Every structure is written in C-alpha cells, then in structure tokens.
Coordinates of C-alpha atoms in Angstrom, one line a residue:
M1 CA -30.8 23.2 40.8
G2 CA -30.6 20.6 43.7
K3 CA -32.9 18.2 42.5
I4 CA -31.5 18.5 39.1
L5 CA -28.1 17.2 40.6
S6 CA -29.8 14.8 42.2
V7 CA -31.5 13.2 39.4
A8 CA -28.0 13.5 37.3
K9 CA -26.6 11.6 40.3
M10 CA -28.9 9.0 40.2
V11 CA -28.4 8.5 36.3
F12 CA -24.5 8.5 36.6
K13 CA -24.4 6.4 39.3
K14 CA -27.0 3.7 38.0
R15 CA -25.0 3.6 35.3
S16 CA -21.2 3.5 36.3
L17 CA -22.1 0.7 38.1
S18 CA -23.2 -1.2 35.5
P19 CA -20.9 -3.7 33.8
T20 CA -22.3 -2.8 30.7
Y21 CA -21.2 0.5 30.7
Y22 CA -18.0 -0.7 31.2
W23 CA -18.2 -3.0 28.3
M24 CA -19.1 0.1 26.0
I25 CA -15.8 2.0 26.8
L26 CA -13.9 -0.9 26.7
A27 CA -15.6 -2.3 23.4
P28 CA -13.9 0.1 20.6
I29 CA -10.6 -0.2 22.4
V30 CA -10.7 -3.9 22.2
V31 CA -11.8 -3.6 18.3
A32 CA -8.6 -1.4 17.9
I33 CA -6.3 -3.5 19.6
I34 CA -7.5 -6.5 17.4
G35 CA -7.5 -4.4 14.2
I36 CA -4.2 -3.5 14.7
C37 CA -2.8 -6.7 15.7
F38 CA -4.5 -8.2 12.8
A39 CA -2.9 -5.7 10.2
K40 CA 0.5 -6.6 11.8
Y41 CA -0.1 -10.2 11.4
I42 CA -0.9 -9.6 7.8
Q43 CA 2.1 -8.0 7.4
H44 CA 4.3 -10.5 9.2
Q45 CA 2.4 -13.1 6.8
S46 CA 2.7 -11.4 3.7
T47 CA 6.6 -11.0 4.2
S48 CA 7.0 -14.8 5.9
E49 CA 4.8 -15.9 2.5
R50 CA 7.0 -14.2 0.5
P51 CA 8.2 -17.4 -2.2
I52 CA 11.6 -18.3 -2.7
I53 CA 12.3 -19.1 -6.4
A54 CA 14.8 -20.4 -8.6
V55 CA 15.6 -18.5 -12.2
V56 CA 16.2 -20.7 -15.1
A57 CA 17.3 -18.2 -17.7
D58 CA 19.9 -16.4 -19.4
N59 CA 22.7 -14.9 -17.4
N60 CA 21.9 -11.2 -17.7
I61 CA 18.3 -11.5 -16.9
K62 CA 18.8 -14.1 -13.8
K63 CA 21.1 -11.1 -12.4
A64 CA 18.8 -8.9 -13.0
L65 CA 15.7 -10.3 -11.3
E66 CA 18.2 -11.4 -8.4
S67 CA 19.3 -7.6 -8.0
K68 CA 15.4 -6.3 -7.6
K69 CA 14.2 -6.0 -4.2
S70 CA 10.9 -7.3 -4.6
T71 CA 8.4 -7.6 -1.5
S72 CA 6.4 -10.5 -3.4
Y73 CA 9.4 -12.9 -4.6
Q74 CA 12.9 -13.7 -3.7
V75 CA 15.4 -15.2 -5.9
N76 CA 17.9 -18.3 -4.4
K77 CA 21.2 -17.1 -5.8
K78 CA 22.7 -20.0 -4.6
I79 CA 21.2 -22.3 -7.1
N80 CA 22.8 -22.4 -10.3
T81 CA 21.7 -25.3 -11.7
N82 CA 19.5 -25.8 -14.9
D83 CA 19.0 -29.5 -14.4
S84 CA 15.3 -30.0 -14.5
K85 CA 15.2 -33.2 -12.1
R86 CA 17.0 -31.7 -9.7
L87 CA 15.0 -28.6 -9.3
K88 CA 11.8 -30.4 -9.4
M89 CA 13.8 -32.3 -6.4
Y90 CA 14.6 -28.7 -4.2
L91 CA 10.9 -27.8 -5.3
A92 CA 9.4 -31.2 -3.6
D93 CA 11.6 -30.9 -0.5
G94 CA 10.1 -27.1 -0.2
V95 CA 13.9 -25.7 -0.6
I96 CA 12.3 -23.5 -3.2
D97 CA 8.5 -22.3 -3.7
G98 CA 8.6 -22.1 -7.5
I99 CA 10.8 -22.2 -10.6
L100 CA 11.1 -19.5 -13.5
Y101 CA 11.5 -20.5 -17.1
V102 CA 12.5 -17.8 -19.2
N103 CA 13.5 -17.6 -22.9
K104 CA 16.2 -15.4 -24.2
D105 CA 14.0 -12.6 -25.6
I106 CA 11.7 -13.1 -22.7
S107 CA 8.7 -13.7 -25.3
K108 CA 8.0 -17.2 -23.6
I109 CA 7.8 -17.3 -19.5
T110 CA 6.5 -20.4 -17.7
Y111 CA 6.2 -20.5 -13.8
K112 CA 6.2 -23.8 -12.2
Y113 CA 5.2 -24.4 -8.2
N114 CA 4.4 -26.6 -5.8
A115 CA 0.4 -26.6 -5.1
N116 CA 1.1 -27.8 -1.1
S117 CA 3.7 -24.8 -0.4
E118 CA 2.3 -22.1 1.8
A119 CA 4.0 -19.3 0.0
S120 CA 2.0 -16.7 -2.1
L121 CA 2.1 -16.7 -5.9
P122 CA 4.3 -13.7 -7.3
I123 CA 2.8 -14.0 -10.9
N124 CA 1.9 -10.1 -11.2
A125 CA 5.3 -8.9 -9.5
L126 CA 7.5 -11.3 -12.2
K127 CA 4.9 -10.4 -15.2
N128 CA 5.6 -6.7 -14.1
D129 CA 9.7 -7.2 -13.6
L130 CA 9.9 -9.3 -16.6
A131 CA 7.9 -6.5 -18.9
S132 CA 10.1 -3.6 -17.4
L133 CA 13.3 -6.2 -18.3
R134 CA 11.6 -6.8 -22.0
S135 CA 11.5 -3.0 -22.9
Q136 CA 14.9 -2.5 -21.4
M137 CA 16.3 -4.9 -23.9
I138 CA 14.6 -3.5 -26.7
A139 CA 15.9 -0.2 -25.7
A140 CA 19.1 -1.4 -25.8
N141 CA 18.9 -2.5 -29.4
Y142 CA 17.5 0.7 -30.8
G143 CA 20.7 2.3 -28.8
I144 CA 19.0 3.8 -25.9
S145 CA 21.1 3.2 -22.6
A146 CA 19.7 2.2 -19.3
R147 CA 19.9 5.5 -17.7
E148 CA 17.9 7.2 -20.7
W149 CA 15.3 4.3 -20.6
M150 CA 15.0 5.0 -16.9
N151 CA 14.5 8.6 -17.5
L152 CA 12.3 7.9 -20.3
N153 CA 10.0 6.1 -17.8
K154 CA 10.6 8.1 -14.9
L155 CA 7.2 9.0 -13.2
P156 CA 6.8 12.8 -12.7
T157 CA 6.5 14.1 -9.3
I158 CA 3.9 16.6 -8.5
K159 CA 4.1 19.0 -5.8
R160 CA 0.7 19.9 -3.6
K161 CA 0.4 23.5 -3.2
I162 CA -2.5 24.7 -1.3
L163 CA -3.7 28.2 -2.6
N164 CA -5.7 28.7 0.3
K165 CA -3.1 30.3 2.2
E166 CA -4.7 30.9 5.5
A167 CA -5.3 27.0 5.6
S168 CA -2.1 25.8 4.3
I169 CA 0.1 27.9 6.6
K170 CA -1.3 26.5 9.8
L171 CA -1.7 22.8 8.7
N172 CA 1.7 21.2 8.7
N173 CA 0.7 17.5 7.1
S174 CA -2.4 17.1 5.3
E175 CA -2.3 13.4 4.8
T176 CA -1.8 13.2 8.5
A177 CA -4.5 15.8 9.4
Q178 CA -6.9 13.5 7.1
N179 CA -5.9 10.4 8.8
F180 CA -6.7 12.2 12.2
S181 CA -9.9 13.2 10.9
E182 CA -11.3 9.9 9.6
A183 CA -10.1 8.3 13.4
V184 CA -12.1 10.9 14.8
V185 CA -15.1 10.5 12.6
I186 CA -15.2 6.7 13.6
V187 CA -14.4 7.1 17.3
A188 CA -17.7 9.8 17.4
F189 CA -19.7 7.1 15.5
F190 CA -18.8 4.6 18.6
F191 CA -19.6 7.5 21.1
L192 CA -22.8 8.1 19.8
T193 CA -24.1 5.1 19.1
S194 CA -23.6 4.0 22.7
Y195 CA -25.1 7.6 24.1
I196 CA -28.2 7.5 21.9
S197 CA -29.3 4.4 23.3
I198 CA -28.5 5.1 27.0
T199 CA -30.7 8.5 26.2
G200 CA -33.3 6.6 24.8
A201 CA -33.0 3.9 27.7
E202 CA -33.1 6.8 30.3
L203 CA -36.5 8.5 28.9
G204 CA -38.1 5.2 27.6
N205 CA -38.1 2.8 30.5
E206 CA -39.6 5.4 33.2
K207 CA -42.7 6.3 30.7
G208 CA -43.0 2.8 29.3
N209 CA -43.2 1.6 33.0
H210 CA -45.2 4.4 34.1
L211 CA -42.8 5.3 36.9
I212 CA -42.8 8.8 35.3
E213 CA -45.7 9.6 37.0
G214 CA -44.4 8.9 40.5
V215 CA -41.3 10.7 39.6
L216 CA -43.0 14.0 38.3
A217 CA -44.6 14.4 41.6
A218 CA -41.8 15.6 43.3
I219 CA -39.9 17.2 40.3
S220 CA -40.8 19.0 37.5
P221 CA -40.6 17.6 33.8
K222 CA -38.2 20.6 32.5
K223 CA -35.7 19.8 35.8
H224 CA -36.2 15.8 35.3
F225 CA -35.2 16.1 32.0
A226 CA -31.9 18.4 32.4
G227 CA -31.3 15.9 35.2
K228 CA -31.1 13.1 33.1
M229 CA -29.1 15.0 30.5
L230 CA -26.7 16.3 32.8
G231 CA -26.3 12.7 34.4
I232 CA -25.6 11.6 30.8
G233 CA -22.9 14.6 30.3
F234 CA -21.2 13.1 33.3
L235 CA -20.8 9.7 31.9
V236 CA -19.3 11.3 28.9
I237 CA -16.9 12.9 31.1
L238 CA -16.0 9.6 32.8
Q239 CA -15.4 7.5 29.5
L240 CA -13.3 10.4 28.5
L241 CA -11.1 10.6 31.6
I242 CA -11.1 6.6 31.4
Y243 CA -9.4 6.6 28.0
S244 CA -7.3 9.1 28.8
V245 CA -5.8 7.2 31.8
I246 CA -6.1 3.8 29.9
A247 CA -3.8 6.2 27.1
A248 CA -1.4 7.1 29.7
F249 CA -0.8 3.9 31.0
S250 CA -0.5 2.5 27.7
Y251 CA 2.0 4.7 26.8
I252 CA 4.0 4.5 29.8
I253 CA 4.2 0.7 29.6
L254 CA 4.8 0.7 25.9
K255 CA 7.4 2.7 26.3
H256 CA 9.9 0.3 27.4
T257 CA 8.5 -2.7 25.1
K258 CA 9.3 -3.5 21.6
Y259 CA 6.1 -2.6 20.5
H260 CA 6.3 1.4 21.4
N261 CA 6.3 2.2 17.6
W262 CA 3.3 0.6 17.1
F263 CA 1.6 3.3 19.2
N264 CA 3.8 6.4 18.2
L265 CA 1.3 9.1 18.9
T266 CA 3.5 11.9 19.6
K267 CA 5.4 11.6 16.4
Y268 CA 1.7 11.3 14.6
L269 CA 0.3 14.2 16.3
Q270 CA 3.4 16.8 15.8
H271 CA 2.6 17.0 12.2
I272 CA -1.3 18.4 12.9
D273 CA -1.7 21.9 14.2
T274 CA -3.3 22.3 17.5
T275 CA -6.1 24.6 16.2
Y276 CA -7.1 21.7 14.0
V277 CA -7.7 19.7 16.5
L278 CA -9.3 21.7 18.7
I279 CA -11.8 22.3 16.2
V280 CA -12.0 18.7 15.3
T281 CA -13.2 17.9 18.8
M282 CA -15.5 20.7 19.4
L283 CA -17.1 19.6 16.4
T284 CA -17.5 16.3 17.6
L285 CA -18.6 17.2 21.3
F286 CA -21.4 19.9 20.0
S287 CA -22.5 16.8 17.4
L288 CA -22.4 14.6 20.4
A289 CA -24.6 16.9 22.3
A290 CA -27.0 17.4 19.3
Y291 CA -27.6 13.5 18.6
I292 CA -28.2 12.9 22.4
F293 CA -30.9 15.5 22.6
L294 CA -32.1 14.4 19.1
S295 CA -32.5 11.0 20.5
A296 CA -34.4 12.2 23.6
C297 CA -36.8 13.9 21.1
F298 CA -37.8 10.4 19.8
A299 CA -37.5 8.8 23.2
S300 CA -40.2 11.0 24.5
F301 CA -42.6 9.8 22.0
V302 CA -42.1 6.3 23.0
S303 CA -44.9 4.9 25.6
R304 CA -43.9 0.8 25.8
S305 CA -40.6 -0.5 26.6
E306 CA -40.1 -2.6 23.5
D307 CA -40.4 0.7 21.6
I308 CA -37.1 2.2 22.7
S309 CA -34.9 0.5 20.2
Q310 CA -36.9 1.7 17.2
A311 CA -36.9 5.2 18.2
T312 CA -32.9 4.9 18.7
T313 CA -32.5 3.2 15.4
S314 CA -34.2 5.9 14.1
V315 CA -31.5 8.6 15.2
A316 CA -28.9 6.0 14.2
S317 CA -29.6 5.9 10.8
I318 CA -29.4 10.1 10.5
M319 CA -26.4 9.4 12.0
M320 CA -24.8 7.2 9.1
I321 CA -25.1 10.2 6.6
P322 CA -22.4 12.1 7.8
Y323 CA -20.3 8.8 8.6
F324 CA -20.5 7.6 5.0
L325 CA -20.4 11.2 3.1
S326 CA -17.1 11.9 5.2
F327 CA -15.4 9.3 3.1
L328 CA -17.0 10.7 -0.2
T329 CA -15.8 14.0 0.7
Q330 CA -11.9 13.0 0.3
N331 CA -11.9 12.8 -3.2
S332 CA -14.3 16.0 -4.2
P333 CA -13.9 18.3 -0.8
N334 CA -15.4 21.1 -2.5
M335 CA -18.7 19.8 -4.2
G336 CA -21.9 21.8 -3.3
I337 CA -23.0 19.3 -1.4
A338 CA -19.6 18.7 1.0
K339 CA -19.5 22.5 1.3
S340 CA -23.2 23.0 2.5
L341 CA -23.5 20.4 4.8
S342 CA -19.7 21.1 6.5
Y343 CA -21.7 23.9 8.1
L344 CA -24.9 21.9 8.8
P345 CA -25.4 20.8 12.8
F346 CA -25.6 16.8 12.5
M347 CA -23.4 16.9 9.4
S348 CA -20.5 19.2 10.0
Q349 CA -18.7 16.4 12.4
G350 CA -17.9 14.2 9.6
I351 CA -17.2 16.4 6.6
M352 CA -15.6 20.0 7.8
P353 CA -12.8 17.7 9.4
V354 CA -12.2 16.3 6.0
R355 CA -12.1 19.7 4.4
L356 CA -10.1 21.6 6.6
A357 CA -7.5 18.5 6.4
Q358 CA -7.5 18.8 2.6
G359 CA -7.1 22.7 2.7
A360 CA -10.4 23.2 0.9
A361 CA -11.8 25.0 3.9
S362 CA -10.0 27.4 6.3
Y363 CA -10.0 27.7 10.0
Q364 CA -12.0 30.5 10.0
S365 CA -14.6 28.7 8.2
G366 CA -14.2 25.7 10.6
W367 CA -14.6 28.3 13.6
V368 CA -17.9 29.5 12.0
S369 CA -19.2 25.6 11.5
V370 CA -18.1 25.1 15.4
L371 CA -20.4 27.9 16.3
I372 CA -23.2 26.9 14.4
S373 CA -22.9 23.2 15.9
M374 CA -22.8 25.2 19.2
I375 CA -26.2 27.0 18.4
G376 CA -27.5 23.9 16.8
A377 CA -26.9 21.6 19.9
V378 CA -28.5 24.5 22.3
I379 CA -31.5 24.6 20.3
M380 CA -31.8 21.1 19.8
Y381 CA -31.7 20.8 23.7
F382 CA -34.7 23.5 24.1
I383 CA -36.3 21.3 21.7
A384 CA -35.9 18.2 23.2
E385 CA -36.9 19.7 26.7
Y386 CA -40.3 21.2 25.0
V387 CA -40.9 17.5 23.4
Y388 CA -40.2 15.8 26.8
E389 CA -42.7 18.0 28.4
K390 CA -45.6 17.9 26.2
N391 CA -45.2 14.2 25.9
V392 CA -44.5 13.1 29.5
F393 CA -47.6 11.8 30.0
S394 CA -49.1 10.9 26.6
Y395 CA -49.5 7.4 26.0
N396 CA -49.8 5.9 22.8
S397 CA -49.8 2.6 21.7
D398 CA -48.7 3.5 17.9
A399 CA -44.8 3.3 16.7
P400 CA -42.9 6.2 17.7
L401 CA -42.3 7.4 14.2
R402 CA -46.1 7.3 13.7
V403 CA -46.9 9.3 16.6
I404 CA -44.1 12.0 15.5
F405 CA -45.8 12.0 12.2
N406 CA -49.6 12.5 13.5
K407 CA -47.9 14.9 16.1
V408 CA -46.4 16.9 12.8
L409 CA -49.6 16.5 10.9
H410 CA -51.7 17.4 13.7
R411 CA -53.7 14.4 13.8

C-alpha cells in the first residue's frame, strides 16, 4: 500500500503544481461566466433596442396598439400629428425609430423606418397584433363582444399529471430537474474530457519514453496502475473542493451585490428532490471513473508519445454519444433505445437523469442504474489493470486502434 500511495502522491503533486491543471479547473467557470454575461447582455440589448414608433391610424386602432405591452416595440403616445413632413423629421432626428400607417379596416399597412437606427424591426410583432385587432373588428361586426372573442381565442391550459406515482411524489418540479440534469451532463462532459487526457498522458508518456522499465523495477505493474488511478482520483477530489470553495466565496460576495439574483441557486435547488440530486451525482461519478479506466485501457497500447492524443480522442468520441442522446431523450424519454441505454454503463449518466426528470423512470430505476454503473466501473478497473499489465512492456509502432484490433483478432 505504501508504494501505491507513493505513486499516487507523485501523480497528484506533479499535476497539482502545474498551471495547466488550474486552467483546466477554471476554464469551465470562465466559459460559464462569459455565457451568463453574454445572455444578460443580449437580454439588455433586446430591451434597449426596442423601437419607439409613431402610429398613424384610426383612434381605436392607435389606442389598442398603445395599450398593448409589447416587448418588441413601444408606441410614442405624445406624437398625435398625422403630418407626414413632421413625422419624417422626427424619424430623421431619432425621436422615433419608425412610423406605422394603418387604414381603417386594417387591410393596408405600411411601416417606414430609418435604416440608420440601431433599433430592431418589429414587423412580426406588429403583424400579429394587427391581425388580432382585425379579427376583433370582424367579430364585432358579427355581434361578438370582446370578452366572447377572447374566450373563443383563449388557448387551453394542459395540466401535466405523471401516473408513475413513485417518481411524481418525490419530484417537485420536473422542468427545474430537467434543467439541472442538462447542467450536470455539460459539467460531466468538461470533467471527462479533462481527465481522459490526463489519464492518457500519465500512462502513455512513461511508456512512450521507455521510462516505465525503470519504474517497474521497483513496483509491480498492478500497484503502479493502482497508484496512477488513485492519484487521478485525488485530483478529481481536489477539483471538487476548489469548486466548492469558489462557489461558497462567490455566494458570499454576490449576496451583497445587485447581481445576487443571477446565481440564486438556493431558490433553484429547493425545487429538486435530494434523492434526485444524489442519483444524478453518483451516476456522473461512476461514469467518470469508468471513462478514466477505459482511457487507461487505450493508453496501455500506446508506444509513442505522439499517439496519446489519438488514444484519448477515441474515448472522447464514445463519450459524445450519451452527450447528444441526453438532448434527444428530452422529447421521447420512453423510446426503447432510451430505456435500454439508461441502464448501460458509459451511457446512463446522460440519459437516466433526463428520464427521471420527465417522470418516465422511477427512483428505484435510478438506483438500479447507479448500481449497474458502479459494477461497470469496478469491472472496467480490473479490465484496465489486466490490459495495462499485459501491455506494459509491449512496444508497437502501429496506431493504438490497429494494435487493439490486432489483439482482439489475435494477429
């Protein structure tokens, strides 16, 4: 055990003192912050770019448009003139961004705007609002009151009731849980891509540089492999601790600023059952372990340092399957393939959380998936250990995938 810990400490120390390791940790946070800021900027711009328009129309039409609280345009109520020259002067001076001309029966509509204005074009919003007004006018001609017309056009509300009692009792908010599962899938994707490359480098570099022969003179291949995996495990724990500290400090700092509503996770997470969070977290961690061991298998066949990236890319390609399937499963969580893959190691972390959030699977099914993932990760460890031990002194100039195929076909 002492030798295993020595190797683990060596891996941990080497990686934890490297600036690239901390960039790997901070990169997802930077991407997330940029994404949130960009979304807020777009939201602010869409509000600030809302055009101010003047309406030249019948009094009833003008008042109806003024009373509508549209997010796409704003009617300037102070402009009551129909003088074309004055309106064009307002348009040129930037007082308004557009002029809407509507005839009495809303059959002829013209929108004049300044091409130099930074405001967006509200054509679609105006089209919808005017079509609604026109249908009200036609309804009024047939003796249908405004209230009756609204009742005729009122969209029905559909209440969602999940018949899967076990899931629906414990899951407080399906939409929030689904958003949470999507966030976990994306975070897991960042984790996996990072640690796949680390695993490949740790096992491939020593062999590619023929340093492994000297190392294994002091420690057995199995213990050396266990030490490497334990060291990578320590790095995962360190990253989670760093994220926890960053999250705690961010919460304390943002709590006293005007931006605290941007990251109100307490309000967000209170709608999600603890059992659901636990299942999703465990699925993610066991899948992370399984992918690390799979990348260790591929890296064991590497004989040249330049082939490490090819080995890790092969694992990353497999990892993309559940990543995309998780988004496809949102619309059809009960597809036969979705049901099957939600229990399969390497796939369940992307699909089962979505099925749970949709109420298509019970928590019992989720725990079964966790158990299968755990067993799959353990089996994958012993497979990776066996492959590493058998190929630790195997040097081959062929590409890693060709070596694997040759081994499988006993060539």
